[in-house]
Amino acid sequence: DQQVKQNSPSLSVQEGRISILNCDYTNSMFDYFLWYKKYPAEGPTFLISISSIKDKNEDGRFTVFLNKSAKHLSLHIVPSQPGDSAVYFCAARGRGSRLTFGEGTQLTVNP
Amino acid sequence: GAVVSQHPSWVICKSGTSVKIECRSLDFQATTMFWYRQFPKQSLMLMATSNEGSKATYEQGVEKDKFLINHASLTLSTLTVTSAHPEDSSFYICSAPDPGQGYYGYTFGSGTRLTVV
């Protein structure tokens, strides 16, 4: 039972344009959502998060939107830069502070 | 920010041997450590949660006798893969709640690539 899903395994965008990464979840008990960036053979690096009581959080080029009724969140990166190329994981916090991760989306930003 | 140091970063071992992976919190006390496993092109799957001074909690389907977790101090948690087999080859990552990221933040180790031959 995959409670957090990232349906797009990959996304390719041009430098300077917007990158939109999507994530869906099924468990309404999740109270906090996080986005991580990961390079191969490294641990995830925290990017941005959002509480379930909010619908938007912005930090520089990164904005996360939460649509609780649709159980959907998205990460917007604008403008996208080649250095943003990595795998992005959506994670949801549930019981016992456990994080449940999505499958990840490989973002490629082309110069 | 807080740092979790994970060692080794990679290890190759023979089938049937045991491998120990260490995660140390360098500048904060980690009363809880989460251990994940990631297979290629897949999600990070939580294996177990270790708590300092008490028994680890394992997720469904994870063999506790095979994946021994010890959290003997507030700065050190270890995962030992016992009698390793090729199917245990994976990327193992630890994570601890990060006080610097606010109540809901976590910091991750750099991961250990285990290859069992």
JSON list of C-alpha atoms in Angstrom, two decimals:
[
{"chain": "A", "resi": 1, "resn": "ASP", "atom": "CA", "xyz": [0.00, 0.00, 0.00]},
{"chain": "A", "resi": 2, "resn": "GLN", "atom": "CA", "xyz": [1.87, 3.03, -1.32]},
{"chain": "A", "resi": 3, "resn": "GLN", "atom": "CA", "xyz": [0.54, 5.87, 0.80]},
{"chain": "A", "resi": 4, "resn": "VAL", "atom": "CA", "xyz": [2.66, 8.53, -0.90]},
{"chain": "A", "resi": 5, "resn": "LYS", "atom": "CA", "xyz": [2.94, 8.49, -4.67]},
{"chain": "A", "resi": 6, "resn": "GLN", "atom": "CA", "xyz": [4.93, 10.49, -7.14]},
{"chain": "A", "resi": 7, "resn": "ASN", "atom": "CA", "xyz": [3.50, 9.42, -10.46]},
{"chain": "A", "resi": 8, "resn": "SER", "atom": "CA", "xyz": [6.12, 11.04, -12.65]},
{"chain": "A", "resi": 9, "resn": "PRO", "atom": "CA", "xyz": [9.43, 9.18, -12.51]},
{"chain": "A", "resi": 10, "resn": "SER", "atom": "CA", "xyz": [11.13, 11.92, -14.49]},
{"chain": "A", "resi": 11, "resn": "LEU", "atom": "CA", "xyz": [10.74, 15.54, -15.56]},
{"chain": "A", "resi": 12, "resn": "SER", "atom": "CA", "xyz": [12.81, 17.58, -17.95]},
{"chain": "A", "resi": 13, "resn": "VAL", "atom": "CA", "xyz": [12.67, 21.40, -18.13]},
{"chain": "A", "resi": 14, "resn": "GLN", "atom": "CA", "xyz": [14.66, 24.21, -19.67]},
{"chain": "A", "resi": 15, "resn": "GLU", "atom": "CA", "xyz": [16.83, 26.43, -17.53]},
{"chain": "A", "resi": 16, "resn": "GLY", "atom": "CA", "xyz": [14.92, 29.48, -16.36]},
{"chain": "A", "resi": 17, "resn": "ARG", "atom": "CA", "xyz": [11.50, 27.85, -16.68]},
{"chain": "A", "resi": 18, "resn": "ILE", "atom": "CA", "xyz": [9.32, 26.51, -13.89]},
{"chain": "A", "resi": 19, "resn": "SER", "atom": "CA", "xyz": [9.63, 22.95, -12.60]},
{"chain": "A", "resi": 20, "resn": "ILE", "atom": "CA", "xyz": [6.51, 21.46, -11.03]},
{"chain": "A", "resi": 21, "resn": "LEU", "atom": "CA", "xyz": [6.84, 18.20, -9.14]},
{"chain": "A", "resi": 22, "resn": "ASN", "atom": "CA", "xyz": [3.70, 16.49, -7.93]},
{"chain": "A", "resi": 23, "resn": "CYS", "atom": "CA", "xyz": [2.88, 14.19, -5.05]},
{"chain": "A", "resi": 24, "resn": "ASP", "atom": "CA", "xyz": [-0.33, 12.48, -3.95]},
{"chain": "A", "resi": 25, "resn": "TYR", "atom": "CA", "xyz": [-1.10, 10.81, -0.65]},
{"chain": "A", "resi": 26, "resn": "THR", "atom": "CA", "xyz": [-3.87, 8.67, 0.74]},
{"chain": "A", "resi": 27, "resn": "ASN", "atom": "CA", "xyz": [-3.50, 8.89, 4.51]},
{"chain": "A", "resi": 28, "resn": "SER", "atom": "CA", "xyz": [-5.47, 11.82, 5.91]},
{"chain": "A", "resi": 29, "resn": "MET", "atom": "CA", "xyz": [-3.61, 11.47, 9.23]},
{"chain": "A", "resi": 30, "resn": "PHE", "atom": "CA", "xyz": [-0.37, 12.81, 7.77]},
{"chain": "A", "resi": 31, "resn": "ASP", "atom": "CA", "xyz": [0.26, 16.15, 9.50]},
{"chain": "A", "resi": 32, "resn": "TYR", "atom": "CA", "xyz": [3.39, 17.42, 7.82]},
{"chain": "A", "resi": 33, "resn": "PHE", "atom": "CA", "xyz": [4.90, 17.15, 4.38]},
{"chain": "A", "resi": 34, "resn": "LEU", "atom": "CA", "xyz": [8.50, 17.57, 3.30]},
{"chain": "A", "resi": 35, "resn": "TRP", "atom": "CA", "xyz": [10.43, 17.71, 0.07]},
{"chain": "A", "resi": 36, "resn": "TYR", "atom": "CA", "xyz": [13.96, 16.34, -0.20]},
{"chain": "A", "resi": 37, "resn": "LYS", "atom": "CA", "xyz": [16.57, 16.50, -2.92]},
{"chain": "A", "resi": 38, "resn": "LYS", "atom": "CA", "xyz": [18.84, 13.52, -3.39]},
{"chain": "A", "resi": 39, "resn": "TYR", "atom": "CA", "xyz": [21.93, 12.74, -5.43]},
{"chain": "A", "resi": 40, "resn": "PRO", "atom": "CA", "xyz": [23.06, 9.15, -6.09]},
{"chain": "A", "resi": 41, "resn": "ALA", "atom": "CA", "xyz": [24.89, 7.50, -3.19]},
{"chain": "A", "resi": 42, "resn": "GLU", "atom": "CA", "xyz": [24.08, 10.39, -0.86]},
{"chain": "A", "resi": 43, "resn": "GLY", "atom": "CA", "xyz": [21.50, 10.98, 1.83]},
{"chain": "A", "resi": 44, "resn": "PRO", "atom": "CA", "xyz": [18.50, 13.22, 1.11]},
{"chain": "A", "resi": 45, "resn": "THR", "atom": "CA", "xyz": [18.85, 16.95, 1.69]},
{"chain": "A", "resi": 46, "resn": "PHE", "atom": "CA", "xyz": [15.91, 18.86, 3.13]},
{"chain": "A", "resi": 47, "resn": "LEU", "atom": "CA", "xyz": [14.40, 21.48, 0.85]},
{"chain": "A", "resi": 48, "resn": "ILE", "atom": "CA", "xyz": [11.11, 22.77, 2.14]},
{"chain": "A", "resi": 49, "resn": "SER", "atom": "CA", "xyz": [8.15, 21.62, 4.19]},
{"chain": "A", "resi": 50, "resn": "ILE", "atom": "CA", "xyz": [4.54, 22.45, 4.89]},
{"chain": "A", "resi": 51, "resn": "SER", "atom": "CA", "xyz": [2.17, 21.81, 7.74]},
{"chain": "A", "resi": 52, "resn": "SER", "atom": "CA", "xyz": [-1.17, 20.21, 6.95]},
{"chain": "A", "resi": 53, "resn": "ILE", "atom": "CA", "xyz": [-2.94, 23.31, 8.27]},
{"chain": "A", "resi": 54, "resn": "LYS", "atom": "CA", "xyz": [-1.40, 25.51, 5.58]},
{"chain": "A", "resi": 55, "resn": "ASP", "atom": "CA", "xyz": [-1.82, 25.60, 1.84]},
{"chain": "A", "resi": 56, "resn": "LYS", "atom": "CA", "xyz": [1.39, 27.30, 0.77]},
{"chain": "A", "resi": 57, "resn": "ASN", "atom": "CA", "xyz": [4.94, 27.78, 1.92]},
{"chain": "A", "resi": 58, "resn": "GLU", "atom": "CA", "xyz": [7.60, 29.68, 0.06]},
{"chain": "A", "resi": 59, "resn": "ASP", "atom": "CA", "xyz": [11.36, 29.76, 0.44]},
{"chain": "A", "resi": 60, "resn": "GLY", "atom": "CA", "xyz": [13.31, 31.55, -2.23]},
{"chain": "A", "resi": 61, "resn": "ARG", "atom": "CA", "xyz": [12.91, 29.73, -5.54]},
{"chain": "A", "resi": 62, "resn": "PHE", "atom": "CA", "xyz": [10.97, 26.91, -3.90]},
{"chain": "A", "resi": 63, "resn": "THR", "atom": "CA", "xyz": [7.26, 26.94, -3.16]},
{"chain": "A", "resi": 64, "resn": "VAL", "atom": "CA", "xyz": [5.20, 24.05, -1.90]},
{"chain": "A", "resi": 65, "resn": "PHE", "atom": "CA", "xyz": [1.43, 23.98, -2.35]},
{"chain": "A", "resi": 66, "resn": "LEU", "atom": "CA", "xyz": [-0.88, 21.70, -0.42]},
{"chain": "A", "resi": 67, "resn": "ASN", "atom": "CA", "xyz": [-4.41, 20.84, -1.52]},
{"chain": "A", "resi": 68, "resn": "LYS", "atom": "CA", "xyz": [-5.71, 18.90, 1.44]},
{"chain": "A", "resi": 69, "resn": "SER", "atom": "CA", "xyz": [-9.10, 18.09, -0.05]},
{"chain": "A", "resi": 70, "resn": "ALA", "atom": "CA", "xyz": [-7.42, 16.51, -3.05]},
{"chain": "A", "resi": 71, "resn": "LYS", "atom": "CA", "xyz": [-4.62, 15.00, -0.92]},
{"chain": "A", "resi": 72, "resn": "HIS", "atom": "CA", "xyz": [-2.16, 16.52, -3.34]},
{"chain": "A", "resi": 73, "resn": "LEU", "atom": "CA", "xyz": [0.94, 18.62, -2.97]},
{"chain": "A", "resi": 74, "resn": "SER", "atom": "CA", "xyz": [3.33, 20.11, -5.44]},
{"chain": "A", "resi": 75, "resn": "LEU", "atom": "CA", "xyz": [6.78, 21.66, -5.41]},
{"chain": "A", "resi": 76, "resn": "HIS", "atom": "CA", "xyz": [7.43, 24.59, -7.70]},
{"chain": "A", "resi": 77, "resn": "ILE", "atom": "CA", "xyz": [10.96, 25.63, -8.56]},
{"chain": "A", "resi": 78, "resn": "VAL", "atom": "CA", "xyz": [11.32, 28.90, -10.40]},
{"chain": "A", "resi": 79, "resn": "PRO", "atom": "CA", "xyz": [13.52, 29.74, -12.11]},
{"chain": "A", "resi": 80, "resn": "SER", "atom": "CA", "xyz": [14.97, 26.27, -12.60]},
{"chain": "A", "resi": 81, "resn": "GLN", "atom": "CA", "xyz": [18.74, 25.96, -12.70]},
{"chain": "A", "resi": 82, "resn": "PRO", "atom": "CA", "xyz": [20.96, 23.13, -13.99]},
{"chain": "A", "resi": 83, "resn": "GLY", "atom": "CA", "xyz": [22.17, 22.61, -10.41]},
{"chain": "A", "resi": 84, "resn": "ASP", "atom": "CA", "xyz": [18.63, 21.66, -9.47]},
{"chain": "A", "resi": 85, "resn": "SER", "atom": "CA", "xyz": [18.99, 18.42, -11.43]},
{"chain": "A", "resi": 86, "resn": "ALA", "atom": "CA", "xyz": [18.54, 15.60, -8.91]},
{"chain": "A", "resi": 87, "resn": "VAL", "atom": "CA", "xyz": [15.94, 13.17, -7.63]},
{"chain": "A", "resi": 88, "resn": "TYR", "atom": "CA", "xyz": [13.21, 14.87, -5.58]},
{"chain": "A", "resi": 89, "resn": "PHE", "atom": "CA", "xyz": [11.35, 12.96, -2.91]},
{"chain": "A", "resi": 90, "resn": "CYS", "atom": "CA", "xyz": [8.08, 13.90, -1.33]},
{"chain": "A", "resi": 91, "resn": "ALA", "atom": "CA", "xyz": [7.67, 12.67, 2.25]},
{"chain": "A", "resi": 92, "resn": "ALA", "atom": "CA", "xyz": [4.79, 12.69, 4.70]},
{"chain": "A", "resi": 93, "resn": "ARG", "atom": "CA", "xyz": [5.00, 12.59, 8.48]},
{"chain": "A", "resi": 94, "resn": "GLY", "atom": "CA", "xyz": [2.68, 10.22, 10.26]},
{"chain": "A", "resi": 95, "resn": "ARG", "atom": "CA", "xyz": [2.38, 8.12, 13.36]},
{"chain": "A", "resi": 96, "resn": "GLY", "atom": "CA", "xyz": [5.43, 8.08, 15.60]},
{"chain": "A", "resi": 97, "resn": "SER", "atom": "CA", "xyz": [7.14, 10.79, 13.54]},
{"chain": "A", "resi": 98, "resn": "ARG", "atom": "CA", "xyz": [7.72, 8.26, 10.81]},
{"chain": "A", "resi": 99, "resn": "LEU", "atom": "CA", "xyz": [8.30, 9.59, 7.32]},
{"chain": "A", "resi": 100, "resn": "THR", "atom": "CA", "xyz": [6.73, 7.84, 4.35]},
{"chain": "A", "resi": 101, "resn": "PHE", "atom": "CA", "xyz": [8.45, 8.63, 1.07]},
{"chain": "A", "resi": 102, "resn": "GLY", "atom": "CA", "xyz": [7.23, 8.73, -2.49]},
{"chain": "A", "resi": 103, "resn": "GLU", "atom": "CA", "xyz": [9.11, 6.97, -5.25]},
{"chain": "A", "resi": 104, "resn": "GLY", "atom": "CA", "xyz": [10.95, 10.10, -6.31]},
{"chain": "A", "resi": 105, "resn": "THR", "atom": "CA", "xyz": [11.05, 12.17, -9.50]},
{"chain": "A", "resi": 106, "resn": "GLN", "atom": "CA", "xyz": [14.25, 12.65, -11.46]},
{"chain": "A", "resi": 107, "resn": "LEU", "atom": "CA", "xyz": [14.41, 16.31, -12.45]},
{"chain": "A", "resi": 108, "resn": "THR", "atom": "CA", "xyz": [16.71, 17.30, -15.28]},
{"chain": "A", "resi": 109, "resn": "VAL", "atom": "CA", "xyz": [17.21, 21.00, -15.98]},
{"chain": "A", "resi": 110, "resn": "ASN", "atom": "CA", "xyz": [18.73, 21.56, -19.39]},
{"chain": "A", "resi": 111, "resn": "PRO", "atom": "CA", "xyz": [20.97, 24.59, -19.99]},
{"chain": "B", "resi": 1, "resn": "GLY", "atom": "CA", "xyz": [22.72, 22.56, 10.78]},
{"chain": "B", "resi": 2, "resn": "ALA", "atom": "CA", "xyz": [22.83, 19.25, 12.56]},
{"chain": "B", "resi": 3, "resn": "VAL", "atom": "CA", "xyz": [25.00, 16.54, 11.06]},
{"chain": "B", "resi": 4, "resn": "VAL", "atom": "CA", "xyz": [24.58, 12.79, 11.13]},
{"chain": "B", "resi": 5, "resn": "SER", "atom": "CA", "xyz": [27.81, 11.02, 10.22]},
{"chain": "B", "resi": 6, "resn": "GLN", "atom": "CA", "xyz": [27.28, 7.60, 8.65]},
{"chain": "B", "resi": 7, "resn": "HIS", "atom": "CA", "xyz": [30.02, 5.01, 8.12]},
{"chain": "B", "resi": 8, "resn": "PRO", "atom": "CA", "xyz": [31.08, 3.23, 6.07]},
{"chain": "B", "resi": 9, "resn": "SER", "atom": "CA", "xyz": [29.90, 4.94, 2.88]},
{"chain": "B", "resi": 10, "resn": "TRP", "atom": "CA", "xyz": [30.27, 1.68, 0.99]},
{"chain": "B", "resi": 11, "resn": "VAL", "atom": "CA", "xyz": [31.10, -1.89, 1.86]},
{"chain": "B", "resi": 12, "resn": "ILE", "atom": "CA", "xyz": [31.48, -5.14, -0.04]},
{"chain": "B", "resi": 13, "resn": "CYS", "atom": "CA", "xyz": [31.16, -8.34, 1.94]},
{"chain": "B", "resi": 14, "resn": "LYS", "atom": "CA", "xyz": [30.93, -12.05, 1.32]},
{"chain": "B", "resi": 15, "resn": "SER", "atom": "CA", "xyz": [27.69, -13.90, 1.63]},
{"chain": "B", "resi": 16, "resn": "GLY", "atom": "CA", "xyz": [27.16, -15.17, 5.18]},
{"chain": "B", "resi": 17, "resn": "THR", "atom": "CA", "xyz": [29.18, -12.49, 6.92]},
{"chain": "B", "resi": 18, "resn": "SER", "atom": "CA", "xyz": [27.88, -9.63, 9.05]},
{"chain": "B", "resi": 19, "resn": "VAL", "atom": "CA", "xyz": [28.25, -5.93, 8.41]},
{"chain": "B", "resi": 20, "resn": "LYS", "atom": "CA", "xyz": [27.87, -3.08, 10.88]},
{"chain": "B", "resi": 21, "resn": "ILE", "atom": "CA", "xyz": [26.78, 0.41, 9.86]},
{"chain": "B", "resi": 22, "resn": "GLU", "atom": "CA", "xyz": [27.21, 3.31, 12.27]},
{"chain": "B", "resi": 23, "resn": "CYS", "atom": "CA", "xyz": [25.38, 6.59, 12.50]},
{"chain": "B", "resi": 24, "resn": "ARG", "atom": "CA", "xyz": [26.58, 9.30, 14.85]},
{"chain": "B", "resi": 25, "resn": "SER", "atom": "CA", "xyz": [24.92, 12.60, 15.61]},
{"chain": "B", "resi": 26, "resn": "LEU", "atom": "CA", "xyz": [27.83, 15.05, 15.73]},
{"chain": "B", "resi": 27, "resn": "ASP", "atom": "CA", "xyz": [26.44, 18.16, 17.35]},
{"chain": "B", "resi": 28, "resn": "PHE", "atom": "CA", "xyz": [23.16, 17.15, 18.85]},
{"chain": "B", "resi": 29, "resn": "GLN", "atom": "CA", "xyz": [21.62, 14.34, 20.81]},
{"chain": "B", "resi": 30, "resn": "ALA", "atom": "CA", "xyz": [19.60, 11.88, 18.79]},
{"chain": "B", "resi": 31, "resn": "THR", "atom": "CA", "xyz": [17.24, 10.03, 21.06]},
{"chain": "B", "resi": 32, "resn": "THR", "atom": "CA", "xyz": [15.60, 8.55, 17.98]},
{"chain": "B", "resi": 33, "resn": "MET", "atom": "CA", "xyz": [17.16, 7.23, 14.80]},
{"chain": "B", "resi": 34, "resn": "PHE", "atom": "CA", "xyz": [15.27, 6.00, 11.75]},
{"chain": "B", "resi": 35, "resn": "TRP", "atom": "CA", "xyz": [16.82, 3.41, 9.46]},
{"chain": "B", "resi": 36, "resn": "TYR", "atom": "CA", "xyz": [15.84, 3.25, 5.79]},
{"chain": "B", "resi": 37, "resn": "ARG", "atom": "CA", "xyz": [16.70, 1.06, 2.84]},
{"chain": "B", "resi": 38, "resn": "GLN", "atom": "CA", "xyz": [16.56, 2.11, -0.77]},
{"chain": "B", "resi": 39, "resn": "PHE", "atom": "CA", "xyz": [16.69, -0.23, -3.75]},
{"chain": "B", "resi": 40, "resn": "PRO", "atom": "CA", "xyz": [17.68, 1.22, -7.13]},
{"chain": "B", "resi": 41, "resn": "LYS", "atom": "CA", "xyz": [15.12, 3.64, -8.54]},
{"chain": "B", "resi": 42, "resn": "GLN", "atom": "CA", "xyz": [12.79, 3.01, -5.64]},
{"chain": "B", "resi": 43, "resn": "SER", "atom": "CA", "xyz": [11.59, 4.90, -2.62]},
{"chain": "B", "resi": 44, "resn": "LEU", "atom": "CA", "xyz": [13.26, 5.03, 0.77]},
{"chain": "B", "resi": 45, "resn": "MET", "atom": "CA", "xyz": [11.56, 2.37, 2.86]},
{"chain": "B", "resi": 46, "resn": "LEU", "atom": "CA", "xyz": [11.56, 2.68, 6.63]},
{"chain": "B", "resi": 47, "resn": "MET", "atom": "CA", "xyz": [13.00, -0.46, 8.21]},
{"chain": "B", "resi": 48, "resn": "ALA", "atom": "CA", "xyz": [13.04, 0.37, 11.90]},
{"chain": "B", "resi": 49, "resn": "THR", "atom": "CA", "xyz": [13.10, 3.07, 14.52]},
{"chain": "B", "resi": 50, "resn": "SER", "atom": "CA", "xyz": [15.69, 2.96, 17.26]},
{"chain": "B", "resi": 51, "resn": "ASN", "atom": "CA", "xyz": [15.34, 4.75, 20.56]},
{"chain": "B", "resi": 52, "resn": "GLU", "atom": "CA", "xyz": [18.17, 5.32, 22.98]},
{"chain": "B", "resi": 53, "resn": "GLY", "atom": "CA", "xyz": [18.01, 2.87, 25.84]},
{"chain": "B", "resi": 54, "resn": "SER", "atom": "CA", "xyz": [15.15, 0.76, 24.55]},
{"chain": "B", "resi": 55, "resn": "LYS", "atom": "CA", "xyz": [14.40, -1.86, 21.93]},
{"chain": "B", "resi": 56, "resn": "ALA", "atom": "CA", "xyz": [14.05, -0.87, 18.32]},
{"chain": "B", "resi": 57, "resn": "THR", "atom": "CA", "xyz": [10.68, -0.91, 16.62]},
{"chain": "B", "resi": 58, "resn": "TYR", "atom": "CA", "xyz": [10.67, -2.77, 13.31]},
{"chain": "B", "resi": 59, "resn": "GLU", "atom": "CA", "xyz": [8.35, -2.20, 10.39]},
{"chain": "B", "resi": 60, "resn": "GLN", "atom": "CA", "xyz": [6.22, -5.02, 9.13]},
{"chain": "B", "resi": 61, "resn": "GLY", "atom": "CA", "xyz": [8.16, -7.51, 7.08]},
{"chain": "B", "resi": 62, "resn": "VAL", "atom": "CA", "xyz": [11.59, -6.54, 8.41]},
{"chain": "B", "resi": 63, "resn": "GLU", "atom": "CA", "xyz": [13.41, -9.40, 10.15]},
{"chain": "B", "resi": 64, "resn": "LYS", "atom": "CA", "xyz": [14.60, -8.16, 13.51]},
{"chain": "B", "resi": 65, "resn": "ASP", "atom": "CA", "xyz": [17.03, -11.05, 13.91]},
{"chain": "B", "resi": 66, "resn": "LYS", "atom": "CA", "xyz": [18.65, -10.22, 10.62]},
{"chain": "B", "resi": 67, "resn": "PHE", "atom": "CA", "xyz": [18.84, -6.46, 11.01]},
{"chain": "B", "resi": 68, "resn": "LEU", "atom": "CA", "xyz": [20.11, -5.83, 14.53]},
{"chain": "B", "resi": 69, "resn": "ILE", "atom": "CA", "xyz": [19.77, -2.28, 15.73]},
{"chain": "B", "resi": 70, "resn": "ASN", "atom": "CA", "xyz": [21.49, -0.87, 18.77]},
{"chain": "B", "resi": 71, "resn": "HIS", "atom": "CA", "xyz": [21.10, 2.63, 20.15]},
{"chain": "B", "resi": 72, "resn": "ALA", "atom": "CA", "xyz": [23.39, 2.53, 23.15]},
{"chain": "B", "resi": 73, "resn": "SER", "atom": "CA", "xyz": [23.99, 6.26, 23.51]},
{"chain": "B", "resi": 74, "resn": "LEU", "atom": "CA", "xyz": [22.41, 9.57, 22.59]},
{"chain": "B", "resi": 75, "resn": "THR", "atom": "CA", "xyz": [24.89, 10.02, 19.75]},
{"chain": "B", "resi": 76, "resn": "LEU", "atom": "CA", "xyz": [25.32, 6.56, 18.27]},
{"chain": "B", "resi": 77, "resn": "SER", "atom": "CA", "xyz": [22.99, 4.10, 16.58]},
{"chain": "B", "resi": 78, "resn": "THR", "atom": "CA", "xyz": [24.17, 1.02, 14.71]},
{"chain": "B", "resi": 79, "resn": "LEU", "atom": "CA", "xyz": [22.60, -1.35, 12.21]},
{"chain": "B", "resi": 80, "resn": "THR", "atom": "CA", "xyz": [24.15, -4.79, 11.81]},
{"chain": "B", "resi": 81, "resn": "VAL", "atom": "CA", "xyz": [23.15, -6.88, 8.82]},
{"chain": "B", "resi": 82, "resn": "THR", "atom": "CA", "xyz": [23.73, -10.44, 9.99]},
{"chain": "B", "resi": 83, "resn": "SER", "atom": "CA", "xyz": [24.45, -13.37, 7.69]},
{"chain": "B", "resi": 84, "resn": "ALA", "atom": "CA", "xyz": [24.21, -11.08, 4.71]},
{"chain": "B", "resi": 85, "resn": "HIS", "atom": "CA", "xyz": [22.97, -12.42, 1.38]},
{"chain": "B", "resi": 86, "resn": "PRO", "atom": "CA", "xyz": [23.03, -10.87, -2.09]},
{"chain": "B", "resi": 87, "resn": "GLU", "atom": "CA", "xyz": [19.39, -9.81, -1.75]},
{"chain": "B", "resi": 88, "resn": "ASP", "atom": "CA", "xyz": [20.45, -7.59, 1.17]},
{"chain": "B", "resi": 89, "resn": "SER", "atom": "CA", "xyz": [22.51, -5.51, -1.23]},
{"chain": "B", "resi": 90, "resn": "SER", "atom": "CA", "xyz": [21.01, -2.05, -1.03]},
{"chain": "B", "resi": 91, "resn": "PHE", "atom": "CA", "xyz": [21.56, 1.54, 0.05]},
{"chain": "B", "resi": 92, "resn": "TYR", "atom": "CA", "xyz": [21.01, 2.01, 3.79]},
{"chain": "B", "resi": 93, "resn": "ILE", "atom": "CA", "xyz": [20.38, 5.47, 5.26]},
{"chain": "B", "resi": 94, "resn": "CYS", "atom": "CA", "xyz": [19.84, 6.68, 8.80]},
{"chain": "B", "resi": 95, "resn": "SER", "atom": "CA", "xyz": [17.95, 9.77, 9.86]},
{"chain": "B", "resi": 96, "resn": "ALA", "atom": "CA", "xyz": [17.38, 11.64, 13.09]},
{"chain": "B", "resi": 97, "resn": "PRO", "atom": "CA", "xyz": [15.00, 14.42, 14.08]},
{"chain": "B", "resi": 98, "resn": "ASP", "atom": "CA", "xyz": [16.89, 17.67, 13.57]},
{"chain": "B", "resi": 99, "resn": "PRO", "atom": "CA", "xyz": [16.23, 20.30, 16.22]},
{"chain": "B", "resi": 100, "resn": "GLY", "atom": "CA", "xyz": [17.65, 22.93, 13.89]},
{"chain": "B", "resi": 101, "resn": "GLN", "atom": "CA", "xyz": [14.90, 22.36, 11.35]},
{"chain": "B", "resi": 102, "resn": "GLY", "atom": "CA", "xyz": [12.14, 22.93, 13.81]},
{"chain": "B", "resi": 103, "resn": "TYR", "atom": "CA", "xyz": [9.94, 20.32, 15.40]},
{"chain": "B", "resi": 104, "resn": "TYR", "atom": "CA", "xyz": [9.29, 18.45, 12.19]},
{"chain": "B", "resi": 105, "resn": "GLY", "atom": "CA", "xyz": [12.78, 18.45, 10.68]},
{"chain": "B", "resi": 106, "resn": "TYR", "atom": "CA", "xyz": [15.01, 15.48, 10.03]},
{"chain": "B", "resi": 107, "resn": "THR", "atom": "CA", "xyz": [18.63, 15.18, 9.03]},
{"chain": "B", "resi": 108, "resn": "PHE", "atom": "CA", "xyz": [19.98, 12.23, 7.09]},
{"chain": "B", "resi": 109, "resn": "GLY", "atom": "CA", "xyz": [23.27, 10.42, 7.02]},
{"chain": "B", "resi": 110, "resn": "SER", "atom": "CA", "xyz": [25.11, 10.15, 3.72]},
{"chain": "B", "resi": 111, "resn": "GLY", "atom": "CA", "xyz": [24.13, 6.53, 3.28]},
{"chain": "B", "resi": 112, "resn": "THR", "atom": "CA", "xyz": [25.93, 3.18, 3.02]},
{"chain": "B", "resi": 113, "resn": "ARG", "atom": "CA", "xyz": [26.06, 1.20, -0.20]},
{"chain": "B", "resi": 114, "resn": "LEU", "atom": "CA", "xyz": [26.14, -2.48, 0.78]},
{"chain": "B", "resi": 115, "resn": "THR", "atom": "CA", "xyz": [27.08, -5.06, -1.83]},
{"chain": "B", "resi": 116, "resn": "VAL", "atom": "CA", "xyz": [26.98, -8.72, -0.84]},
{"chain": "B", "resi": 117, "resn": "VAL", "atom": "CA", "xyz": [28.85, -11.06, -3.16]}
]
